[in-house]
C-alpha positions as a LaTeX table, in Angstrom:
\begin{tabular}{lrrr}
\hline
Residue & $x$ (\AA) & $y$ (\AA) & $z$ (\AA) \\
\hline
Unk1 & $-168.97$ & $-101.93$ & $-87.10$ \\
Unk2 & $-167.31$ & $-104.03$ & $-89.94$ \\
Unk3 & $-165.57$ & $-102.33$ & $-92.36$ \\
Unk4 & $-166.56$ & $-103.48$ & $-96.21$ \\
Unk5 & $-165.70$ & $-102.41$ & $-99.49$ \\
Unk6 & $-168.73$ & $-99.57$ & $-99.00$ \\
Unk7 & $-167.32$ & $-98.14$ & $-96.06$ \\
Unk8 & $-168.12$ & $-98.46$ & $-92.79$ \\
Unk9 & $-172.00$ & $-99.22$ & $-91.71$ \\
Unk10 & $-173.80$ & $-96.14$ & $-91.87$ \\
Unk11 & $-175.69$ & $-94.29$ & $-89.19$ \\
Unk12 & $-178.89$ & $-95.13$ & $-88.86$ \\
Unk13 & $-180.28$ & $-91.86$ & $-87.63$ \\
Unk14 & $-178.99$ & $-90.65$ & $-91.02$ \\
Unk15 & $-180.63$ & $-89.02$ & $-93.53$ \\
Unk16 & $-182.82$ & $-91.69$ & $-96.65$ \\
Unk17 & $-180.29$ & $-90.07$ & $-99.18$ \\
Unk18 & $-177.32$ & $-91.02$ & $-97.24$ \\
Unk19 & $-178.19$ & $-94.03$ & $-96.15$ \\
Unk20 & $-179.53$ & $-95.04$ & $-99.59$ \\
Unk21 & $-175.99$ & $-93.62$ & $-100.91$ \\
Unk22 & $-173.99$ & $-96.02$ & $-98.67$ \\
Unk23 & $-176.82$ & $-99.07$ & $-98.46$ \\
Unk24 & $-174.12$ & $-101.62$ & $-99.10$ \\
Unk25 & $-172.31$ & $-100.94$ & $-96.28$ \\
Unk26 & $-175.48$ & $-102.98$ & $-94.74$ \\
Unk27 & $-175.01$ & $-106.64$ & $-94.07$ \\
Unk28 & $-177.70$ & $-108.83$ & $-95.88$ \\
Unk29 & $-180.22$ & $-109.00$ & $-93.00$ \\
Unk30 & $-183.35$ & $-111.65$ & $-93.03$ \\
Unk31 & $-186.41$ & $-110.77$ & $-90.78$ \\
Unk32 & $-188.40$ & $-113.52$ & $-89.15$ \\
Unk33 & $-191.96$ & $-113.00$ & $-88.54$ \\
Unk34 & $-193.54$ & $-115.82$ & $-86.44$ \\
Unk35 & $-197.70$ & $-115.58$ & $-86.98$ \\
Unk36 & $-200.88$ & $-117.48$ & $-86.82$ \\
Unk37 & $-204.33$ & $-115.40$ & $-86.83$ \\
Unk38 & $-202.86$ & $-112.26$ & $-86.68$ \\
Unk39 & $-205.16$ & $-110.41$ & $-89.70$ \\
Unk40 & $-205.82$ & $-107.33$ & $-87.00$ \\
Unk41 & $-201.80$ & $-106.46$ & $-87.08$ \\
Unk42 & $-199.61$ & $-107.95$ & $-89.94$ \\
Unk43 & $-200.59$ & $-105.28$ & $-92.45$ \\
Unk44 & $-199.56$ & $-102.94$ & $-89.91$ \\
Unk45 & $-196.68$ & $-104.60$ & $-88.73$ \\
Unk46 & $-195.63$ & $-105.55$ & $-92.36$ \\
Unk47 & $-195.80$ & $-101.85$ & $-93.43$ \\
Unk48 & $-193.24$ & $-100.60$ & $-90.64$ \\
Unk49 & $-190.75$ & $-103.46$ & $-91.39$ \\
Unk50 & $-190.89$ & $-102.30$ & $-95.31$ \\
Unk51 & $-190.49$ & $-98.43$ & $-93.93$ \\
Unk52 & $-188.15$ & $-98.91$ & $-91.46$ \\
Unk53 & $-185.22$ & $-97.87$ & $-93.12$ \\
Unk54 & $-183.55$ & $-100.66$ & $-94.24$ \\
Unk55 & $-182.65$ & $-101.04$ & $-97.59$ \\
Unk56 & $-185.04$ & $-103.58$ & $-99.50$ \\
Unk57 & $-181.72$ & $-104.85$ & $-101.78$ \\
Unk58 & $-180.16$ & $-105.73$ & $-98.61$ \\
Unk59 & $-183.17$ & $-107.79$ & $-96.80$ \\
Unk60 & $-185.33$ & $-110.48$ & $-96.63$ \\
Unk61 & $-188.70$ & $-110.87$ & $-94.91$ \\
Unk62 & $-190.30$ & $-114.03$ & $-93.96$ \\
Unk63 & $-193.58$ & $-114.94$ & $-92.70$ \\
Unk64 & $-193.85$ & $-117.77$ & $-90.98$ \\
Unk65 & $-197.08$ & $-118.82$ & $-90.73$ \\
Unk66 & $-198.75$ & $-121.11$ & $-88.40$ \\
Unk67 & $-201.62$ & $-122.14$ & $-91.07$ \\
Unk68 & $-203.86$ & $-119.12$ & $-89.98$ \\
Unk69 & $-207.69$ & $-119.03$ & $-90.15$ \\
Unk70 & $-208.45$ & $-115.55$ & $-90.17$ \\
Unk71 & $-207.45$ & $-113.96$ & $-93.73$ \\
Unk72 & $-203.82$ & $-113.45$ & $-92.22$ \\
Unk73 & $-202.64$ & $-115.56$ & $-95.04$ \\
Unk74 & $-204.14$ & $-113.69$ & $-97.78$ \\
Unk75 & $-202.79$ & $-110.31$ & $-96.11$ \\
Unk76 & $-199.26$ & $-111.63$ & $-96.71$ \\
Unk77 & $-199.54$ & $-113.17$ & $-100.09$ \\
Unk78 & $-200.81$ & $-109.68$ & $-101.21$ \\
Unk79 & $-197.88$ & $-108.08$ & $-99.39$ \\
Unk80 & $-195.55$ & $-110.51$ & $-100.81$ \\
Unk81 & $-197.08$ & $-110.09$ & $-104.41$ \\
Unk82 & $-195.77$ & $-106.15$ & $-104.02$ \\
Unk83 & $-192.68$ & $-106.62$ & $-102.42$ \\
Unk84 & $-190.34$ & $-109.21$ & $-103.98$ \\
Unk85 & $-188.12$ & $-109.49$ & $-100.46$ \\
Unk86 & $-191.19$ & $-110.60$ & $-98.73$ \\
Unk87 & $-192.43$ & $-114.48$ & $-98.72$ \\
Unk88 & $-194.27$ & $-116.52$ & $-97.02$ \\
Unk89 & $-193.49$ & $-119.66$ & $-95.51$ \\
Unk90 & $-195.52$ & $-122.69$ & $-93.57$ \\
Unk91 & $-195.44$ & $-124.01$ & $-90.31$ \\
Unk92 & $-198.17$ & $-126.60$ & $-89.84$ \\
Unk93 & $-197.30$ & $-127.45$ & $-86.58$ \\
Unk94 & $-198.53$ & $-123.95$ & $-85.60$ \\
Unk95 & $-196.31$ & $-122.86$ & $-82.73$ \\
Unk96 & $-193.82$ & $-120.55$ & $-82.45$ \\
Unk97 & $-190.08$ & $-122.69$ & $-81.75$ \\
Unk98 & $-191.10$ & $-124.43$ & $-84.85$ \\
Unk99 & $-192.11$ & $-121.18$ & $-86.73$ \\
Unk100 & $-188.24$ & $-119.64$ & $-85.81$ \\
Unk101 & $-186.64$ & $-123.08$ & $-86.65$ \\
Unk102 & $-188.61$ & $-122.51$ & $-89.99$ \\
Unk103 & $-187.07$ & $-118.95$ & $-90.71$ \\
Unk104 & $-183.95$ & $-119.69$ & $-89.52$ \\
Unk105 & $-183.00$ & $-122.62$ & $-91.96$ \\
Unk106 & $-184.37$ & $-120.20$ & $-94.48$ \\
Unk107 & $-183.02$ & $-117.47$ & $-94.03$ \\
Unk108 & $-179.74$ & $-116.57$ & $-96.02$ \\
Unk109 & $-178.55$ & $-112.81$ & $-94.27$ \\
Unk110 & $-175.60$ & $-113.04$ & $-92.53$ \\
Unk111 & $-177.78$ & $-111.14$ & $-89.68$ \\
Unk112 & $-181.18$ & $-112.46$ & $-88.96$ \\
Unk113 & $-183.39$ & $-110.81$ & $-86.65$ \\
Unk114 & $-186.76$ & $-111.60$ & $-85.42$ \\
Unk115 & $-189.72$ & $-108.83$ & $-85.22$ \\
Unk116 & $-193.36$ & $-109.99$ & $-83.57$ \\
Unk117 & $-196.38$ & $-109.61$ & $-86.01$ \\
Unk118 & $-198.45$ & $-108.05$ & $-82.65$ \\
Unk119 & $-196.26$ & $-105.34$ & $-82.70$ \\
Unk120 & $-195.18$ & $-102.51$ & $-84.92$ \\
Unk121 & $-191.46$ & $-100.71$ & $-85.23$ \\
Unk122 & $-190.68$ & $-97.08$ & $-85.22$ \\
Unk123 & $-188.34$ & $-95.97$ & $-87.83$ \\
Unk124 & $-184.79$ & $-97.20$ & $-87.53$ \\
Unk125 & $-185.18$ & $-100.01$ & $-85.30$ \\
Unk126 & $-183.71$ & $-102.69$ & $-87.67$ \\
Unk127 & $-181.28$ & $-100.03$ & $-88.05$ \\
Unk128 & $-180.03$ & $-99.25$ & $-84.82$ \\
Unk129 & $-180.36$ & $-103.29$ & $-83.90$ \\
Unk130 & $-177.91$ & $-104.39$ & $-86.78$ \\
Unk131 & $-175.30$ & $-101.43$ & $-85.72$ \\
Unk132 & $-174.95$ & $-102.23$ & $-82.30$ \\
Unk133 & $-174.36$ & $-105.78$ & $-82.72$ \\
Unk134 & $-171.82$ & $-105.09$ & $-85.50$ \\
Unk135 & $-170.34$ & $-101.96$ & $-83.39$ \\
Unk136 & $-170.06$ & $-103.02$ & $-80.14$ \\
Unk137 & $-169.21$ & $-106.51$ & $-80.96$ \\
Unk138 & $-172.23$ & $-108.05$ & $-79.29$ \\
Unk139 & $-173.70$ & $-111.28$ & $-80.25$ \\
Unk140 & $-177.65$ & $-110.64$ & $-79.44$ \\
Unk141 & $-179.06$ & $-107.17$ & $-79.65$ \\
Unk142 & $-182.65$ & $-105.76$ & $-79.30$ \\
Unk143 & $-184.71$ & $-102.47$ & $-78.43$ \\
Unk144 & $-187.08$ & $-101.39$ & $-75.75$ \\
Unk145 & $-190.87$ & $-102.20$ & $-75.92$ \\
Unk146 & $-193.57$ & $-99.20$ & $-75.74$ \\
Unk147 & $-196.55$ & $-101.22$ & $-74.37$ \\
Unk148 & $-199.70$ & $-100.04$ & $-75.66$ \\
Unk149 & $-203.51$ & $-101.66$ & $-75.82$ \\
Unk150 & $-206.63$ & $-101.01$ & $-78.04$ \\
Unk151 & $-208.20$ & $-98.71$ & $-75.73$ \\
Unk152 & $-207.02$ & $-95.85$ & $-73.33$ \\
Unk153 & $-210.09$ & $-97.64$ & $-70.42$ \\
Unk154 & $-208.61$ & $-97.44$ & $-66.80$ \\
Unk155 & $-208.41$ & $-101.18$ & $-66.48$ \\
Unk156 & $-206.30$ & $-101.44$ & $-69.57$ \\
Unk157 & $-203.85$ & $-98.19$ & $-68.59$ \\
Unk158 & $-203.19$ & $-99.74$ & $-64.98$ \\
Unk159 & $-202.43$ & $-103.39$ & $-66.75$ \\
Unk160 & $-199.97$ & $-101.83$ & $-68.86$ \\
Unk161 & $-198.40$ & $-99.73$ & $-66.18$ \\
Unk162 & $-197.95$ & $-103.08$ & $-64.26$ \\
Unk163 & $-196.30$ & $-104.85$ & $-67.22$ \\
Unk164 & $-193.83$ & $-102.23$ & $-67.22$ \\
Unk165 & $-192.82$ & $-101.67$ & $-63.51$ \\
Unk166 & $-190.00$ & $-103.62$ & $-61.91$ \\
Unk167 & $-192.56$ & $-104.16$ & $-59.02$ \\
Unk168 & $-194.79$ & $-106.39$ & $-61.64$ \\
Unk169 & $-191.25$ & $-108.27$ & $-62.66$ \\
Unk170 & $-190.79$ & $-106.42$ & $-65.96$ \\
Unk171 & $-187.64$ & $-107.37$ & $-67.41$ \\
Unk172 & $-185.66$ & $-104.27$ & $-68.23$ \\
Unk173 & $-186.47$ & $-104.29$ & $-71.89$ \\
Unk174 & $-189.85$ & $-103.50$ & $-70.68$ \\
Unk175 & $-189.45$ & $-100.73$ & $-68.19$ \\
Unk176 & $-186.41$ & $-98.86$ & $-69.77$ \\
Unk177 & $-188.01$ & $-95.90$ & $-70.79$ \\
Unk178 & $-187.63$ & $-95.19$ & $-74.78$ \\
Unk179 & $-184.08$ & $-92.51$ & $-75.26$ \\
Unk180 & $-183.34$ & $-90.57$ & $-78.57$ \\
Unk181 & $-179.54$ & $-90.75$ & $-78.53$ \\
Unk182 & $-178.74$ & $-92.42$ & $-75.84$ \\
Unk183 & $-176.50$ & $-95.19$ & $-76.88$ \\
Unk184 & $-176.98$ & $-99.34$ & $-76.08$ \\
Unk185 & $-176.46$ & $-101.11$ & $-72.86$ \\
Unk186 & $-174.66$ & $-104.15$ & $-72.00$ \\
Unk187 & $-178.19$ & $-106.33$ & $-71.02$ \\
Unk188 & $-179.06$ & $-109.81$ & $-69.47$ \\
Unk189 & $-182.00$ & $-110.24$ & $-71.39$ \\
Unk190 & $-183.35$ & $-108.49$ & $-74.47$ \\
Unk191 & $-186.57$ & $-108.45$ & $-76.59$ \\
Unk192 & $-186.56$ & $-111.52$ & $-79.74$ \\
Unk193 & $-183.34$ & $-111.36$ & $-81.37$ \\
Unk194 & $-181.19$ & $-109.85$ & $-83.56$ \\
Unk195 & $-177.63$ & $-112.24$ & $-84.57$ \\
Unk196 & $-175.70$ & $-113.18$ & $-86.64$ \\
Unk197 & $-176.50$ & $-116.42$ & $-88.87$ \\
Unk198 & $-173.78$ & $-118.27$ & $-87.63$ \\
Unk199 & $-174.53$ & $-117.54$ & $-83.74$ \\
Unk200 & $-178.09$ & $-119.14$ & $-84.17$ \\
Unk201 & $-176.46$ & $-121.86$ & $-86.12$ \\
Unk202 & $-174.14$ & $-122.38$ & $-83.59$ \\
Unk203 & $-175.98$ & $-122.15$ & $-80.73$ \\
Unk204 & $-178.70$ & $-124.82$ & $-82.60$ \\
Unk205 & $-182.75$ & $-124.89$ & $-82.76$ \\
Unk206 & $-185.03$ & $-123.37$ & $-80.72$ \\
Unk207 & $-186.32$ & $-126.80$ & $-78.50$ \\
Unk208 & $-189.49$ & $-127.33$ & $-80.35$ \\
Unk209 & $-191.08$ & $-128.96$ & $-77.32$ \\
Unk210 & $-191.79$ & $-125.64$ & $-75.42$ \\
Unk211 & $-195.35$ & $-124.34$ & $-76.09$ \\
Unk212 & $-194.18$ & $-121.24$ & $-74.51$ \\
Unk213 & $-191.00$ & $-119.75$ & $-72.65$ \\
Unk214 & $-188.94$ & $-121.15$ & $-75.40$ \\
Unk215 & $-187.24$ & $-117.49$ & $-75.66$ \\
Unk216 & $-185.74$ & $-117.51$ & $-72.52$ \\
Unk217 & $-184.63$ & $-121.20$ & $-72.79$ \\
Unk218 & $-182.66$ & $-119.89$ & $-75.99$ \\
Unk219 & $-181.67$ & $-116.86$ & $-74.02$ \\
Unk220 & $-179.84$ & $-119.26$ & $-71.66$ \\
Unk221 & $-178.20$ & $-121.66$ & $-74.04$ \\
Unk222 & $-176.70$ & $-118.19$ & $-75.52$ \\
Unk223 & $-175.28$ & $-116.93$ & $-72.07$ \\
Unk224 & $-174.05$ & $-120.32$ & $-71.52$ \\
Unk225 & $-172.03$ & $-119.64$ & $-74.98$ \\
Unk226 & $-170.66$ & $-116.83$ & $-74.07$ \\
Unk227 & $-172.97$ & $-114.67$ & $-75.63$ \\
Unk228 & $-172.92$ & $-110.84$ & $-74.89$ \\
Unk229 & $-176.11$ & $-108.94$ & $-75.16$ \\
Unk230 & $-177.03$ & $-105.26$ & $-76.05$ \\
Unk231 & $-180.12$ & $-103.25$ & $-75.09$ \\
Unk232 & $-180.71$ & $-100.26$ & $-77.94$ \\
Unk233 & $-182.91$ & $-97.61$ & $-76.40$ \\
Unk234 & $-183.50$ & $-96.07$ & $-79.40$ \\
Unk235 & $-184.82$ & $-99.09$ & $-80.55$ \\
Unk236 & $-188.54$ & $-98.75$ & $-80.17$ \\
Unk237 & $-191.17$ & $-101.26$ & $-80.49$ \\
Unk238 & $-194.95$ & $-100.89$ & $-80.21$ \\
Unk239 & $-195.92$ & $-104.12$ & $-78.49$ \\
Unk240 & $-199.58$ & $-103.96$ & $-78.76$ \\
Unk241 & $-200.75$ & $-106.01$ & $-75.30$ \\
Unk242 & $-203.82$ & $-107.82$ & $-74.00$ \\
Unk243 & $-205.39$ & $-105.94$ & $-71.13$ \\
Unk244 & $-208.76$ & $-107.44$ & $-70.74$ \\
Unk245 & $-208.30$ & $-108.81$ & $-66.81$ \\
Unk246 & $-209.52$ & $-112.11$ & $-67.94$ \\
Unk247 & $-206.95$ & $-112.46$ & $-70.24$ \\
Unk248 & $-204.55$ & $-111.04$ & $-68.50$ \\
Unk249 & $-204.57$ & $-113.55$ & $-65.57$ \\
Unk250 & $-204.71$ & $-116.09$ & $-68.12$ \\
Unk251 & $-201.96$ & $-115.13$ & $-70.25$ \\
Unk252 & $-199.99$ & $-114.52$ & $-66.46$ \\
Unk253 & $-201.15$ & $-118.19$ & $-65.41$ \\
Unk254 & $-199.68$ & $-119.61$ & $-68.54$ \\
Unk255 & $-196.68$ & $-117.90$ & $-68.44$ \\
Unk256 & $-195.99$ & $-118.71$ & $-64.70$ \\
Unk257 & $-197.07$ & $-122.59$ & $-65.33$ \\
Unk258 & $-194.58$ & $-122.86$ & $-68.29$ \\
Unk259 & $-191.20$ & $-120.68$ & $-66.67$ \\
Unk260 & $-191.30$ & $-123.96$ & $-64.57$ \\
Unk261 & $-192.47$ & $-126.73$ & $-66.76$ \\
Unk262 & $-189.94$ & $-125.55$ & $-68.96$ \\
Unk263 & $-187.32$ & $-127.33$ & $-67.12$ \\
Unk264 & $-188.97$ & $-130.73$ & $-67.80$ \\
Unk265 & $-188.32$ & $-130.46$ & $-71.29$ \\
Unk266 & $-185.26$ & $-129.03$ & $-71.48$ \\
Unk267 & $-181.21$ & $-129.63$ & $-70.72$ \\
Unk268 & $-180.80$ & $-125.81$ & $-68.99$ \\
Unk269 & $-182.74$ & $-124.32$ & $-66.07$ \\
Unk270 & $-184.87$ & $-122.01$ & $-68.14$ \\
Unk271 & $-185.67$ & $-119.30$ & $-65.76$ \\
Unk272 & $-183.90$ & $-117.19$ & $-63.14$ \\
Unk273 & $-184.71$ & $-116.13$ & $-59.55$ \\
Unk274 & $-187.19$ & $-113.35$ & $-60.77$ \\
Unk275 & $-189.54$ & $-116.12$ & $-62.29$ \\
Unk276 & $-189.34$ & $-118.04$ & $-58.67$ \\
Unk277 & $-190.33$ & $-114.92$ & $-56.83$ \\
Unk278 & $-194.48$ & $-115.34$ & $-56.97$ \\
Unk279 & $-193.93$ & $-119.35$ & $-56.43$ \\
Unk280 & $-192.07$ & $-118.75$ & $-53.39$ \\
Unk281 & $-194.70$ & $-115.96$ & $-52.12$ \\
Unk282 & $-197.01$ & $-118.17$ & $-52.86$ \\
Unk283 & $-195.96$ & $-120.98$ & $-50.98$ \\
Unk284 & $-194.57$ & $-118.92$ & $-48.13$ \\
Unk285 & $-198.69$ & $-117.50$ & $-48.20$ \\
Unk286 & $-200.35$ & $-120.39$ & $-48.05$ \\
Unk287 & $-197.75$ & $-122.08$ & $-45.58$ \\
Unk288 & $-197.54$ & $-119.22$ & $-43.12$ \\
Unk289 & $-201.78$ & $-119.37$ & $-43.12$ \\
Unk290 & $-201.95$ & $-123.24$ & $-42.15$ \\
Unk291 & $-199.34$ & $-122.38$ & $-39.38$ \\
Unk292 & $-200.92$ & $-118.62$ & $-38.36$ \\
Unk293 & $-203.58$ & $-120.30$ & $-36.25$ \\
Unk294 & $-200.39$ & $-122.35$ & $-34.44$ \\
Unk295 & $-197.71$ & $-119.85$ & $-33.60$ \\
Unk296 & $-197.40$ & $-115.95$ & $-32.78$ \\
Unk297 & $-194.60$ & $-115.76$ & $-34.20$ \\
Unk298 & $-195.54$ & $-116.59$ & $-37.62$ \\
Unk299 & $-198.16$ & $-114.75$ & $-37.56$ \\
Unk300 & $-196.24$ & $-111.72$ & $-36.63$ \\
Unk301 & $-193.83$ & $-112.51$ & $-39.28$ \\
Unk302 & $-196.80$ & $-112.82$ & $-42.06$ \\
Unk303 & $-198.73$ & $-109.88$ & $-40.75$ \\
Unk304 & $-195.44$ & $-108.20$ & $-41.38$ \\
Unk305 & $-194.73$ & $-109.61$ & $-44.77$ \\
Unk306 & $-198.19$ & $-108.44$ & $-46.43$ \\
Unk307 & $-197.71$ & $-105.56$ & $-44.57$ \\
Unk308 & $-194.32$ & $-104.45$ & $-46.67$ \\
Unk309 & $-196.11$ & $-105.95$ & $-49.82$ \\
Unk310 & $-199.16$ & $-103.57$ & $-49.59$ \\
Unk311 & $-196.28$ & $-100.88$ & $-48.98$ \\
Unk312 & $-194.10$ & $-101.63$ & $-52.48$ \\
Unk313 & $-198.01$ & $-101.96$ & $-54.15$ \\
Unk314 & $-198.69$ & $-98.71$ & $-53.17$ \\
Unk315 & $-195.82$ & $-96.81$ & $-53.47$ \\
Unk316 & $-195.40$ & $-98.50$ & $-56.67$ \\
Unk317 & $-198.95$ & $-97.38$ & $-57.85$ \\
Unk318 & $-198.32$ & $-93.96$ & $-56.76$ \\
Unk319 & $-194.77$ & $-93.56$ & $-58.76$ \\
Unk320 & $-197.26$ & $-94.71$ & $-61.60$ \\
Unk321 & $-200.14$ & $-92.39$ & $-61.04$ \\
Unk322 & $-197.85$ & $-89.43$ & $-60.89$ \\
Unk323 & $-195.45$ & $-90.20$ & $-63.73$ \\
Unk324 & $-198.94$ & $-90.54$ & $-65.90$ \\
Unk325 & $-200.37$ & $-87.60$ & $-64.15$ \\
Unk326 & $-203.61$ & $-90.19$ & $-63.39$ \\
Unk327 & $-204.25$ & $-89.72$ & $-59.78$ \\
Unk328 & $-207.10$ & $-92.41$ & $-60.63$ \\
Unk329 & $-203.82$ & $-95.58$ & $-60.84$ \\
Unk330 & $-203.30$ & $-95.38$ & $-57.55$ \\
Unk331 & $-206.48$ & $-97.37$ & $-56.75$ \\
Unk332 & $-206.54$ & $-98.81$ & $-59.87$ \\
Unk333 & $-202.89$ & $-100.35$ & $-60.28$ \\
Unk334 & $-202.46$ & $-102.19$ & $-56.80$ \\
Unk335 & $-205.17$ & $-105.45$ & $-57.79$ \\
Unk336 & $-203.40$ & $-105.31$ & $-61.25$ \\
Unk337 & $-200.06$ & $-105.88$ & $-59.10$ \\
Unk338 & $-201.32$ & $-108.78$ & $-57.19$ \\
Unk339 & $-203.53$ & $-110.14$ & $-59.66$ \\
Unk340 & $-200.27$ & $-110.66$ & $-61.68$ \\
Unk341 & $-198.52$ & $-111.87$ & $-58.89$ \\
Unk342 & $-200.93$ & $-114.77$ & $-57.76$ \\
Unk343 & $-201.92$ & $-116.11$ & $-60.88$ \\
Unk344 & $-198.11$ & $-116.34$ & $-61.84$ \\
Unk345 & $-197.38$ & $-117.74$ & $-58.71$ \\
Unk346 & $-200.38$ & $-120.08$ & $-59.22$ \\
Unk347 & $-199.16$ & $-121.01$ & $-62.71$ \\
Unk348 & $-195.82$ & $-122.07$ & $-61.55$ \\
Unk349 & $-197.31$ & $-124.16$ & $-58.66$ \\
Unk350 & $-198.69$ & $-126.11$ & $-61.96$ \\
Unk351 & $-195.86$ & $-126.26$ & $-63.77$ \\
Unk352 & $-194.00$ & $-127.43$ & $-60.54$ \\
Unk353 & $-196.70$ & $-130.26$ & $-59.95$ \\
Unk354 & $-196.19$ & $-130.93$ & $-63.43$ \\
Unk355 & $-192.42$ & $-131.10$ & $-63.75$ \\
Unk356 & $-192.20$ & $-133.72$ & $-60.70$ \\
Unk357 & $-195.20$ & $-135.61$ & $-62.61$ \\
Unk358 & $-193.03$ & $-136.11$ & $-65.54$ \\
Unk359 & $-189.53$ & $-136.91$ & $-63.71$ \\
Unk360 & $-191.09$ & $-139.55$ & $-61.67$ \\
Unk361 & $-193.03$ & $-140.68$ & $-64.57$ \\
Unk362 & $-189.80$ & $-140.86$ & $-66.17$ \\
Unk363 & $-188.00$ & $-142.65$ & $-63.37$ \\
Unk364 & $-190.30$ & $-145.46$ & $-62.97$ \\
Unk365 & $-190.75$ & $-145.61$ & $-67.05$ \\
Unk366 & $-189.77$ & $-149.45$ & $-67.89$ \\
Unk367 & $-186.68$ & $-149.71$ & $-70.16$ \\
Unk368 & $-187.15$ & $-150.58$ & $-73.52$ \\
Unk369 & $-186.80$ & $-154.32$ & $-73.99$ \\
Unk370 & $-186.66$ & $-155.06$ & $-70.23$ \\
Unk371 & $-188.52$ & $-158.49$ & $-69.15$ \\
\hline
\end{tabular}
């Protein structure tokens, strides 16, 4: 880490007298909380950022909110009438690339780091975040994500097992389990961000245009840059998930129709070949049915293919069920695993028709002025 005047950044597993003894070793940090209608968490989420071990004189929070209906507004303005680092700032246009572009121009740490209000942070997250990317010299850090839900139902423990299993195409921020000691990994992807101010400067806005995905967009412009990334395993958020199977498909179908409508909006290819993975199941599904009735061969080669897929399902399931010691996920988890898998697939399949809709729109668009 840096050295400064102070001494060299401390330890954040150190004890609250030693830190507070060294605190200005800390670089001036500002925290970015994107929100809108989230009264259920931001007290919650609020009160680990202010307990989190970072000292107050050295950091900024900032609420970005997205003009919220549901009291979430008043939460913060009492929060912010306590705590003098804490403030509150608009976003009327109510979704999240504007809410970061919002924070970032505002923000005035030289590290800036961005926390989710549906989510709380175990002690020392900040912390550990802020020393590796000073430490190690990396240019994006971030920890590992504890998924949890509202209630402990079946339904709700197989949907989170499923978000965190490589089988279900969890990034590795996801399925890395939570470490006490061990130290950060180099990382192609990890969790928000934590940089430097001048990184996000340099690298520019998030594209404002991207309802969602507009993470992983940035996440690409930063590679592109050069950028090296850090995972810090003992770095633990609480990401507090939505496991109600209506939802879930939804939120899947949403997220699978914007990975590739993404691309229509934006001057990098904002996904990689995990993302593709459903679409091209998908398609090869549906292509290998029309052509079943046509040719043994294909279907031999499809009987074969669902064949190995119900084979990762269920050994998947069952390296679930006995890691949780719930004999009960290995019926459970396997429609969670395709359930995911279709309605991303079936999402993307959207976004694709929806991409081509909008190049050829653009193609035949008249030029301005033309007679």
């Amino acid at each position: 880490m840096r050295e400064s005047a102070a001494g060299r950044a401390p330890d954040p597993a150190a004890s609250d007298l030693s830190r507070a003894a060294s605190a200005q070793a800390w670089p001036p940090l500002s925290v970015i909380v994107p929100c809108r209608n989230e009264a259920r968490f931001i007290a919650a989420c609020l009160d680990s950022i202010i307990g989190n071990g970072y000292p107050a004189d050295r950091m900024e929070v900032l609420v970005v909110d997205g003009m919220s209906s549901d009291g979430t507004r008043e939460i913060v303005c009492s929060y912010a009438g306590r705590y003098p680092f804490i403030r509150m700032l608009d976003n009327p246009r109510r979704i999240t690339p504007c809410a970061l572009n919002i924070g970032i121009a505002a923000a005035r740490g030289d590290v800036v780091i961005r926390m989710d209000a549906h989510a709380t942070y175990e002690p020392g997250y900040i912390g550990y975040c802020v020393d590796a990317l000073e430490r190690y010299g990396a240019d994006n850090t971030g920890g590992v994500w504890r998924v949890t839900a509202p209630d402990g139902g079946l339904i709700s423990k197989a949907t989170l097992a499923v978000m965190a299993h490589r089988f279900g195409g969890a990034a590795r921020y996801r399925s890395h389990r939570p470490t006490d000691g061990a130290e950060p990994l180099m990382a192609e992807l990890v969790p928000f961000f934590c940089c430097r101010r001048e990184t996000l400067r340099k690298i520019g806005p998030f594209n404002e245009r991207l309802v969602r995905h507009q993470d992983f967009e940035y996440v690409v412009r930063l590679r592109r840059a050069g950028a090296r990334f850090m995972l810090v395993p003992r770095a633990v958020c609480n990401y507090y998930a939505r496991t109600g199977f209506r939802s879930f498909c939804l939120h899947n179908f949403r997220d699978g129709m914007w990975t590739i409508l993404a691309a229509a909006y934006s001057e990098v290819l904002p996904f990689s070949l995990r993302h593709l993975v459903p679409l091209i199941a998908l398609v090869v599904l549906v292509g290998g049915c029309v052509a079943a009735p046509f040719s043994v061969l294909v279907r031999y080669v499809l009987g074969a293919l669902l064949l190995a897929y119900a084979a990762a399902a269920l050994f998947s399931a069952a390296q679930i069920a006995a890691r949780e010691r719930r004999p009960d996920l290995s019926f459970a988890v396997p429609p969670i695993f395709v359930a995911r898998h279709v309605a991303f697939g079936l999402g993307s399949l959207v976004g694709l028709a929806g991409a081509v809709a909008l190049a050829v729109r653009g193609f035949f668009k008249p030029v301005h002025g033309a007679t």
